[in-house]
CSV table of C-alpha atoms in Angstrom, one decimal:
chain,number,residue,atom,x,y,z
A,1,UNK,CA,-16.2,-42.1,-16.2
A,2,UNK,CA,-13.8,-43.6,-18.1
A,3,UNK,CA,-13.2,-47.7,-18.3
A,4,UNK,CA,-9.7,-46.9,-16.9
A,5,UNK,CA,-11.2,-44.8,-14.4
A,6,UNK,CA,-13.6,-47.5,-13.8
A,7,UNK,CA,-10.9,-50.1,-13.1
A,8,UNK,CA,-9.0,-48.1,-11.1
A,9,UNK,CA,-11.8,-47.4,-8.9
A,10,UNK,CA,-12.6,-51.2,-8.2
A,11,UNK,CA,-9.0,-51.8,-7.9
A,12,UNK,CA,-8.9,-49.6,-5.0
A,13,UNK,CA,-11.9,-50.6,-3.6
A,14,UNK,CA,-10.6,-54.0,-3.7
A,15,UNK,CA,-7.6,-53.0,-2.5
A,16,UNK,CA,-9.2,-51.0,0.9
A,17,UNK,CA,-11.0,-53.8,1.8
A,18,UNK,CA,-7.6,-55.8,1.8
A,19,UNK,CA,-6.4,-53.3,3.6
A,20,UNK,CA,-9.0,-53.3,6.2
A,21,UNK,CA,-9.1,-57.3,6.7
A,22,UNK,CA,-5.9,-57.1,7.7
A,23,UNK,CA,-5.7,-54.3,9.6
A,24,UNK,CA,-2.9,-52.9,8.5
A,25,UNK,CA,-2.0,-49.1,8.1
A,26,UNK,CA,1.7,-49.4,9.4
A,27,UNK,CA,3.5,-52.8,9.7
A,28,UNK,CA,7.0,-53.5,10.4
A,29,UNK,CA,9.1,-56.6,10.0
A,30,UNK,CA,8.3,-58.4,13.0
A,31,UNK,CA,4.4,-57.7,12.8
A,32,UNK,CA,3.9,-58.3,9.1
A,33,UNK,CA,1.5,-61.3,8.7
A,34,UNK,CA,2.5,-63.3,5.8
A,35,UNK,CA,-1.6,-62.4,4.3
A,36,UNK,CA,0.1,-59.0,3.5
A,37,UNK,CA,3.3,-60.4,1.9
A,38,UNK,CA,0.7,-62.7,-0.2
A,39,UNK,CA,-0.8,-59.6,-1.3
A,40,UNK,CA,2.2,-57.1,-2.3
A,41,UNK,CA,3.4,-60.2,-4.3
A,42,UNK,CA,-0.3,-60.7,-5.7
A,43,UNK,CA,-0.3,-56.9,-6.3
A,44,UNK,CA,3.2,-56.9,-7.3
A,45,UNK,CA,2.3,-59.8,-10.0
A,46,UNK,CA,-0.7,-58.5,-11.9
A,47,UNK,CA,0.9,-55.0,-12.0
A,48,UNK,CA,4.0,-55.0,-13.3
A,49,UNK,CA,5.5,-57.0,-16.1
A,50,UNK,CA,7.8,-59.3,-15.0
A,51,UNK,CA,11.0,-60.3,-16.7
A,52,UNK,CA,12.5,-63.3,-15.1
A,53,UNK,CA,16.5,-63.0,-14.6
A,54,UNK,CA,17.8,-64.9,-17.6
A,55,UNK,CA,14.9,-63.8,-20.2
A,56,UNK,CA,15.5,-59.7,-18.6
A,57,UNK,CA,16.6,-57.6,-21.7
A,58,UNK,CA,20.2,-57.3,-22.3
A,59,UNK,CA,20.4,-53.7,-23.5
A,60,UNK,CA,20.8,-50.9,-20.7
A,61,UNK,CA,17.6,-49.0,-19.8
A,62,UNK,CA,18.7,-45.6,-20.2
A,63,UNK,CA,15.5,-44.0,-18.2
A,64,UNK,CA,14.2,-40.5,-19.5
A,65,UNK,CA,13.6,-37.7,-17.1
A,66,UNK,CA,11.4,-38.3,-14.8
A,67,UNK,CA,9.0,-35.7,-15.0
A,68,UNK,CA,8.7,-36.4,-18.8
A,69,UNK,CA,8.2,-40.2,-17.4
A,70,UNK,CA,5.4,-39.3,-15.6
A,71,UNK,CA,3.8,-36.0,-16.6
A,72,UNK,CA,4.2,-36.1,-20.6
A,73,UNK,CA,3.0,-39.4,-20.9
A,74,UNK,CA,-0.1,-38.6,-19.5
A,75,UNK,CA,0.0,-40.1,-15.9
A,76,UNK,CA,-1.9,-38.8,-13.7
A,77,UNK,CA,-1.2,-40.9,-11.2
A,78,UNK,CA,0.7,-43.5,-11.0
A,79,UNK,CA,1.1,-46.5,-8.2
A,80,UNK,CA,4.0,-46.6,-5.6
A,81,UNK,CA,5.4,-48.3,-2.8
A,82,UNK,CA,5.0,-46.1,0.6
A,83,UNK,CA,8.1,-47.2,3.0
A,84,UNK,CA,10.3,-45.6,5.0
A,85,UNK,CA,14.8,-46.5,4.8
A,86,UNK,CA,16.1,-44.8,7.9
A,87,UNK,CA,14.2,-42.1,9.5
A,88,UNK,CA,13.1,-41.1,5.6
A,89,UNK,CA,9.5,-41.6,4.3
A,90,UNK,CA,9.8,-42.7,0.7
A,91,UNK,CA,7.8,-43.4,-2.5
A,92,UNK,CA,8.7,-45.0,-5.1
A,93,UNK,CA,6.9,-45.8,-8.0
A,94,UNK,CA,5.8,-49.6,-8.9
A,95,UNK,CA,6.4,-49.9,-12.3
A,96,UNK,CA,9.9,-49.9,-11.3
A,97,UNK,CA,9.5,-52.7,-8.6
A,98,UNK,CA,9.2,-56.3,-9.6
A,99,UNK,CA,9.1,-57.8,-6.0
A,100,UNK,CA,9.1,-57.3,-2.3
A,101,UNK,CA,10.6,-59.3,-0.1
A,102,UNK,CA,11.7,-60.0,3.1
A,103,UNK,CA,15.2,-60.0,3.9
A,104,UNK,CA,17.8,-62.5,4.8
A,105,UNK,CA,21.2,-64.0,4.2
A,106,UNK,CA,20.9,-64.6,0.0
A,107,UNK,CA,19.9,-61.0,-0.6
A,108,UNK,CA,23.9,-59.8,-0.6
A,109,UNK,CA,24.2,-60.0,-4.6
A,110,UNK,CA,23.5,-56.4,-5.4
A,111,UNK,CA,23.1,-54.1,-2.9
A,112,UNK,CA,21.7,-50.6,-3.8
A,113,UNK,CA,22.4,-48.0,-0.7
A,114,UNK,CA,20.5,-44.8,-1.2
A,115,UNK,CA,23.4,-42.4,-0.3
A,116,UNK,CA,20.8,-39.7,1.7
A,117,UNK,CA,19.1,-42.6,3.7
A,118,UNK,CA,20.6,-45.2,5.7
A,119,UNK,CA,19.3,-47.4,8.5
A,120,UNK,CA,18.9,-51.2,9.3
A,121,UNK,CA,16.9,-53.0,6.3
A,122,UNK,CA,14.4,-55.4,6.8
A,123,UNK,CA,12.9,-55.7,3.2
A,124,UNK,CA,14.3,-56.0,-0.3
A,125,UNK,CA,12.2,-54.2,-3.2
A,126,UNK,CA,13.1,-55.7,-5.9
A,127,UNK,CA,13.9,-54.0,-9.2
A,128,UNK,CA,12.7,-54.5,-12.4
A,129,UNK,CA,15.1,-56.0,-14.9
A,130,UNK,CA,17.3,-57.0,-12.2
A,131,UNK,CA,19.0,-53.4,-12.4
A,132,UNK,CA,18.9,-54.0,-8.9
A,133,UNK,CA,17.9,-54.4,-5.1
A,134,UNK,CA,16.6,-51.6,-2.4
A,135,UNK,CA,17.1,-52.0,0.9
A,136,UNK,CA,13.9,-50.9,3.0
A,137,UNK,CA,13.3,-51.1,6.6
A,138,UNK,CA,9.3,-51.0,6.4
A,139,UNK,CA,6.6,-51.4,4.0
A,140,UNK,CA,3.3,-49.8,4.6
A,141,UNK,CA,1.2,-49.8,1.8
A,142,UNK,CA,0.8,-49.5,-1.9
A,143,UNK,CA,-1.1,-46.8,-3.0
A,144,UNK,CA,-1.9,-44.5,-5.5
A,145,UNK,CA,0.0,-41.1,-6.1
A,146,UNK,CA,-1.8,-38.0,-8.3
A,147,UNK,CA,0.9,-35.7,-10.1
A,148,UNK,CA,-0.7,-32.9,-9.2
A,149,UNK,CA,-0.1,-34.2,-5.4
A,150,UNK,CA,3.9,-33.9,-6.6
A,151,UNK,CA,6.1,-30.7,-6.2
A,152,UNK,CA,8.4,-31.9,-9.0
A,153,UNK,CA,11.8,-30.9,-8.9
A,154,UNK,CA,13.0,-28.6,-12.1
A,155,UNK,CA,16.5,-28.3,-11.2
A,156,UNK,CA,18.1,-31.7,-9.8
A,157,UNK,CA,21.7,-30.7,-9.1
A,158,UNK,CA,21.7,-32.4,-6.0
A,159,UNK,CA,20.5,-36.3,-5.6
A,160,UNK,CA,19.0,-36.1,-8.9
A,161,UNK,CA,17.2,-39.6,-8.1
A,162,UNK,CA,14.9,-37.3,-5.9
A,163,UNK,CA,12.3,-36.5,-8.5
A,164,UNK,CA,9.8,-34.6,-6.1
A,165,UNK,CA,8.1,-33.9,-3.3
A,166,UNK,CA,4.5,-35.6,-2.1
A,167,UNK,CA,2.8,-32.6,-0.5
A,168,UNK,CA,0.7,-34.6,1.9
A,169,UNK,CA,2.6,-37.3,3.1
A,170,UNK,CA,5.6,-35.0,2.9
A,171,UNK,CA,8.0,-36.8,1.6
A,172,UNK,CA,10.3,-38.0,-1.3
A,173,UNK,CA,9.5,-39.2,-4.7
A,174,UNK,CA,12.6,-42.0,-5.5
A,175,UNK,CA,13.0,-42.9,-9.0
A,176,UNK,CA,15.6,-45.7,-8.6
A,177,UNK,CA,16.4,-45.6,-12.1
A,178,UNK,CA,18.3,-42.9,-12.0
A,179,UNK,CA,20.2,-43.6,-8.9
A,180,UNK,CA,21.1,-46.8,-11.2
A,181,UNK,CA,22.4,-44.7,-13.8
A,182,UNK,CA,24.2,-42.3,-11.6
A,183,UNK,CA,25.8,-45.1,-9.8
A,184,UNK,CA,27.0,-47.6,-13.1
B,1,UNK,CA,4.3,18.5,7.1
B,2,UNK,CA,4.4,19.1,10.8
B,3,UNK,CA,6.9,18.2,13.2
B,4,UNK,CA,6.2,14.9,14.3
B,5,UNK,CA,6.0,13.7,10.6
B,6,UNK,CA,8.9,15.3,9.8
B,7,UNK,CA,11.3,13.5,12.5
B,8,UNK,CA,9.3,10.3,11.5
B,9,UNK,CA,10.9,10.9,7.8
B,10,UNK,CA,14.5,12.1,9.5
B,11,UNK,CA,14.4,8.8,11.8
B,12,UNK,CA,11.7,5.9,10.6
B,13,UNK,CA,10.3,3.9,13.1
B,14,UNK,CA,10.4,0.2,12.2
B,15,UNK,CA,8.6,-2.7,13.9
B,16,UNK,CA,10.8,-5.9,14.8
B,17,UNK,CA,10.0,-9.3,15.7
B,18,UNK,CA,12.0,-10.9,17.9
B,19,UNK,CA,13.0,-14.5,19.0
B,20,UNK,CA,15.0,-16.1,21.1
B,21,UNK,CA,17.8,-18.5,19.8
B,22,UNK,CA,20.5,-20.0,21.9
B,23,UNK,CA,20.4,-17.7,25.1
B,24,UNK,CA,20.4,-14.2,22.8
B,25,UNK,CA,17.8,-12.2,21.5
B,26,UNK,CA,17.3,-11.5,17.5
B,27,UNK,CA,14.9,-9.5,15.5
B,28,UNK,CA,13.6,-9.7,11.8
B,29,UNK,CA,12.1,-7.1,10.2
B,30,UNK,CA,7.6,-7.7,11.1
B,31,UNK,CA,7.2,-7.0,7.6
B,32,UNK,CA,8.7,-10.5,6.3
B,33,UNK,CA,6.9,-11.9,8.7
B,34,UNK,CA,4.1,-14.3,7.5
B,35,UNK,CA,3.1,-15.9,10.3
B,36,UNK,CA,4.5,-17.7,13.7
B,37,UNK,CA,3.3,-21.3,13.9
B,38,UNK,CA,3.7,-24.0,17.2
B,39,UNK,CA,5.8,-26.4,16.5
B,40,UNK,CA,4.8,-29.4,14.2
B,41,UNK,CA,7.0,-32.1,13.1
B,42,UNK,CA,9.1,-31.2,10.4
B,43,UNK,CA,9.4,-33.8,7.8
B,44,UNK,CA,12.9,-34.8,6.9
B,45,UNK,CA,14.0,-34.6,3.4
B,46,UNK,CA,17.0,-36.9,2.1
B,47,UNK,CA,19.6,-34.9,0.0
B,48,UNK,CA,18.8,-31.9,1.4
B,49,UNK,CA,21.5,-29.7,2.3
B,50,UNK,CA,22.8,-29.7,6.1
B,51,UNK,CA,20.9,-25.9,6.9
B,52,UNK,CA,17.3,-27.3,5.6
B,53,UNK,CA,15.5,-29.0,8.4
B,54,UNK,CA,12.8,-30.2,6.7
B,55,UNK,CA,9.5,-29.6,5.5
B,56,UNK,CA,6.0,-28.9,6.4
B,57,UNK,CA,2.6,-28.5,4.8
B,58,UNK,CA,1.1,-24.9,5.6
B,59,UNK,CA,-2.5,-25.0,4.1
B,60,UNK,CA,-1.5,-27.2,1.2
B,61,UNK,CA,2.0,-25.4,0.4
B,62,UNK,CA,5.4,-27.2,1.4
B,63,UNK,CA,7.2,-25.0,3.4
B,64,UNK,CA,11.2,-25.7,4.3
B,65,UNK,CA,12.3,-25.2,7.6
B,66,UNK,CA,15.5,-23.7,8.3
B,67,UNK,CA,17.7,-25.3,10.6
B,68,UNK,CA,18.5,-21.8,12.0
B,69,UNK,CA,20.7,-23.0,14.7
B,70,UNK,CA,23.0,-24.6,12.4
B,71,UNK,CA,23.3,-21.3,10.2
B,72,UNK,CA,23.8,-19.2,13.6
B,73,UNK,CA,26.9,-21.9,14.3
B,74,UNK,CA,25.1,-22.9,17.6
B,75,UNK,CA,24.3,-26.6,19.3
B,76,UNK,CA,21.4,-28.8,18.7
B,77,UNK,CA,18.4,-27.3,20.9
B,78,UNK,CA,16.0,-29.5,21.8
B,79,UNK,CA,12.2,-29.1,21.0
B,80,UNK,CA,10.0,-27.1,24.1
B,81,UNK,CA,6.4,-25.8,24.4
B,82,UNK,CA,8.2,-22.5,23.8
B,83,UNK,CA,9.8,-24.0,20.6
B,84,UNK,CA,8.6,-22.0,17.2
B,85,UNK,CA,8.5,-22.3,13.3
B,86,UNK,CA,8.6,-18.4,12.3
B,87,UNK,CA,6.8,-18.3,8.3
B,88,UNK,CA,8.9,-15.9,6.6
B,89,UNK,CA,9.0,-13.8,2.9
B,90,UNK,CA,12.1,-13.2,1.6
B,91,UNK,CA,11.9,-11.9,-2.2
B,92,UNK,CA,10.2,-14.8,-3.7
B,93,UNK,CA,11.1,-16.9,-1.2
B,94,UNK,CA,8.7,-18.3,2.0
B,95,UNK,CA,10.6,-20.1,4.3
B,96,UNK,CA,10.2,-21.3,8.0
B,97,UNK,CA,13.3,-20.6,10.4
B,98,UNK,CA,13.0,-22.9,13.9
B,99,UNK,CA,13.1,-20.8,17.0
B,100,UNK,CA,13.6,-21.2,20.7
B,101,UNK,CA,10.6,-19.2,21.3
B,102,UNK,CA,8.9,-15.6,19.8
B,103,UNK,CA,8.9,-13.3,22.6
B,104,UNK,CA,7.4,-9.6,20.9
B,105,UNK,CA,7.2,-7.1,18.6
B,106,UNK,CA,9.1,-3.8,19.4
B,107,UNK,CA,9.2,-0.7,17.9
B,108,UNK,CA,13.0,0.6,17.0
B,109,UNK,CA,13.9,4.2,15.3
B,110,UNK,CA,16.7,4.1,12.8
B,111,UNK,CA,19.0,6.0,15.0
B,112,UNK,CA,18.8,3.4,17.7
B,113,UNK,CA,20.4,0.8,15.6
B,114,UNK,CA,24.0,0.2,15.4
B,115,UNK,CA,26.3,-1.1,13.2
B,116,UNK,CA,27.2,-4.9,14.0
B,117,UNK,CA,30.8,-5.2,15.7
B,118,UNK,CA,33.5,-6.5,13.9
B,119,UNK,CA,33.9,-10.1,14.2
B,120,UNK,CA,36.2,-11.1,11.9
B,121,UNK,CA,35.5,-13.4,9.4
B,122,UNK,CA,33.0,-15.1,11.6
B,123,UNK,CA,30.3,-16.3,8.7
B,124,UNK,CA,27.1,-15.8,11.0
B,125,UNK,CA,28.2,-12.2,11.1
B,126,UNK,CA,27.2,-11.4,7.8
B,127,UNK,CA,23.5,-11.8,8.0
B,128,UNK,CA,23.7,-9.4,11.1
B,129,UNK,CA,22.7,-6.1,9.9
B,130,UNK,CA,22.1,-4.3,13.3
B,131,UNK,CA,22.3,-4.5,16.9
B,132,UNK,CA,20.4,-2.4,19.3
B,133,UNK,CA,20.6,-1.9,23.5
B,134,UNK,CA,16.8,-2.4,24.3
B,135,UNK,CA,16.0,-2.6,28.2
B,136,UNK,CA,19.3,-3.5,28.7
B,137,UNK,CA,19.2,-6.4,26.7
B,138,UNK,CA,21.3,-6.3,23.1
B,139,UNK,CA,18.9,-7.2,20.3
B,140,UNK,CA,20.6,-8.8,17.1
B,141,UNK,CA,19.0,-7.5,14.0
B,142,UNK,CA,18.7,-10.4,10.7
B,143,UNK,CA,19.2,-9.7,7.8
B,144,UNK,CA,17.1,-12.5,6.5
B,145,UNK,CA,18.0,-12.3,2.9
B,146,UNK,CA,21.4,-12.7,3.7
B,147,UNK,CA,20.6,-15.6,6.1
B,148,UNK,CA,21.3,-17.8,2.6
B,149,UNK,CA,23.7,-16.9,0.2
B,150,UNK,CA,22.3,-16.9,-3.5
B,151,UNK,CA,23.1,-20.2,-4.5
B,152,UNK,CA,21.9,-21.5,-1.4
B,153,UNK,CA,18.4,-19.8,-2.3
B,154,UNK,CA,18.6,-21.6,-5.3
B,155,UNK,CA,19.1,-24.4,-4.5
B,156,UNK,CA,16.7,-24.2,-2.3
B,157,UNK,CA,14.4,-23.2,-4.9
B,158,UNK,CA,15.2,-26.7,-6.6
B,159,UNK,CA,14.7,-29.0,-3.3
């Protein structure tokens, strides 16, 4: 087993017995105690890099095909955010999340509406770099996604931004990168 | 050859499932059929286009559902014990179609099938390829290849 492997494994661990403490498999809004708010922004801080507003890098982040993203670079898996915007299940991947957070009245600076999915938000994920904000109604957990779990889309004609397909939890693979490009 | 085989070859005999949808009764050919499944929710899937219901897993695979009332032009039906997912092949293509219910399989010769009456430029009309007066009752024939045009089946292809 590799180190990597190794790590992962304790990290998941770790992360289970969080899970477990709190009792959480599905929380919304109102029942979300603040110890599992603590730990998305815990998980949220260690795993992704985080670029505070005025240090973010000016130049656009053009963001390559997703499938290159995650497949060629040797991925094979990669961590996402499980929540749900409307009556849609989503993932979307972590590395493009700098923070989760719940919403109220200061979150109207950039809005970013998934045209498929709408529905009353409740949480804001965050986007790296600033590129952006994602309205979410739930949050229910952070967990790892294998490729090979991923019917990835060849031909993206319609809602490119839809990368794939998770086919267990049966639903959507979001890259919000390239909703940002399609949108600016 | 004797007789019997003969006529068989003059006038196949083909065997028909059939389903209920809206109040009539429509057949697909048994041979596309895969399998008939209960109903089990069907996942929705943003940015799909309006005649894709969803998805479901089948044994690991993801299977769309056809939202086959809104390709026959009818209401929304609501879900029933009676409610069915019907597995179909269609070339390369294994898709589910939502049905009222399955009620049998019957047995049709060739000659017994008519040609579906004009209906103008009525789209549903052009995945009929049949009709046929069983017990009294008229029995729709699908076309199920033509239930999608081709770009629809690609895209469906790239869902």
């Amino acid at each position: 087993m590799s180190t990597l492997e190794t790590e992962l494994e304790i990290s998941l661990d770790e992360r289970l017995v969080c899970y477990e403490e709190a009792n959480l498999n599905t929380v919304s809004e109102t029942t979300l105690p603040s110890v599992f708010t603590d730990y998305l922004d815990l998980l949220l801080e260690k795993g992704t890099e985080l670029y505070p507003y005025d240090l973010a890098p000016a130049e656009s982040i053009l963001p390559e095909l997703s499938r290159v993203q995650y497949i060629d670079k040797g991925l094979s898996q990669f961590e996402c955010v499980y929540c749900r915007i409307g009556r849609h299940d989503l993932l979307i991947p972590l590395d493009s999340i700098q923070r989760i957070e719940k919403l109220d009245a200061h979150h109207e600076r950039y809005r970013l509406n998934i045209p498929e999915c709408e529905g009353e938000s409740h949480f804001i994920l965050q986007m790296m770099r600033n590129q952006g904000n994602i309205y979410v109604h739930s949050v229910a957990k952070i967990l790892w996604v294998q490729s090979e779990d991923i019917l990835w889309r060849d031909r993206q004609a319609r809602a490119p931004w839809f990368v794939g397909t998770h086919k267990l939890l049966l639903c959507r693979l979001f890259d919000p990168n390239l909703l940002v490009v399609e949108i600016s | 050859m004797n007789m019997l085989a003969q006529k068989n070859v003059e006038d196949p005999i083909l065997q028909w499932v059939t389903f209920r949808l809206g109040g009539e009764t429509y057949g697909v050919n048994v041979m596309q059929v895969q399998e008939v499944l209960r109903y089990t929710d069907v996942a929705s899937v943003p940015g799909a286009p309006t005649y894709v219901l969803g998805i479901i897993n089948l044994r690991g695979n993801v299977v769309t559902v056809m939202d086959t009332r809104q390709r026959f032009s009818l209401d929304h039906g609501e879900i029933t014990d009676s409610t069915r997912i019907v597995i179909v092949e269609t070339g390369e293509h294994t898709v589910g179609i939502l049905v009222d219910s399955v009620a049998e399989v019957v047995y049709l010769k060739q000659s017994e099938v008519e040609n579906p009456p004009s209906t103008g430029h009525d789209e549903s009309a052009r995945f009929i390829q049949g009709v046929c007066n069983k017990n009294d009752e008229l029995l729709i024939l699908v076309d199920l290849e033509k239930l999608l045009t081709g770009e629809e089946w690609s895209e469906l292809e790239s869902l």
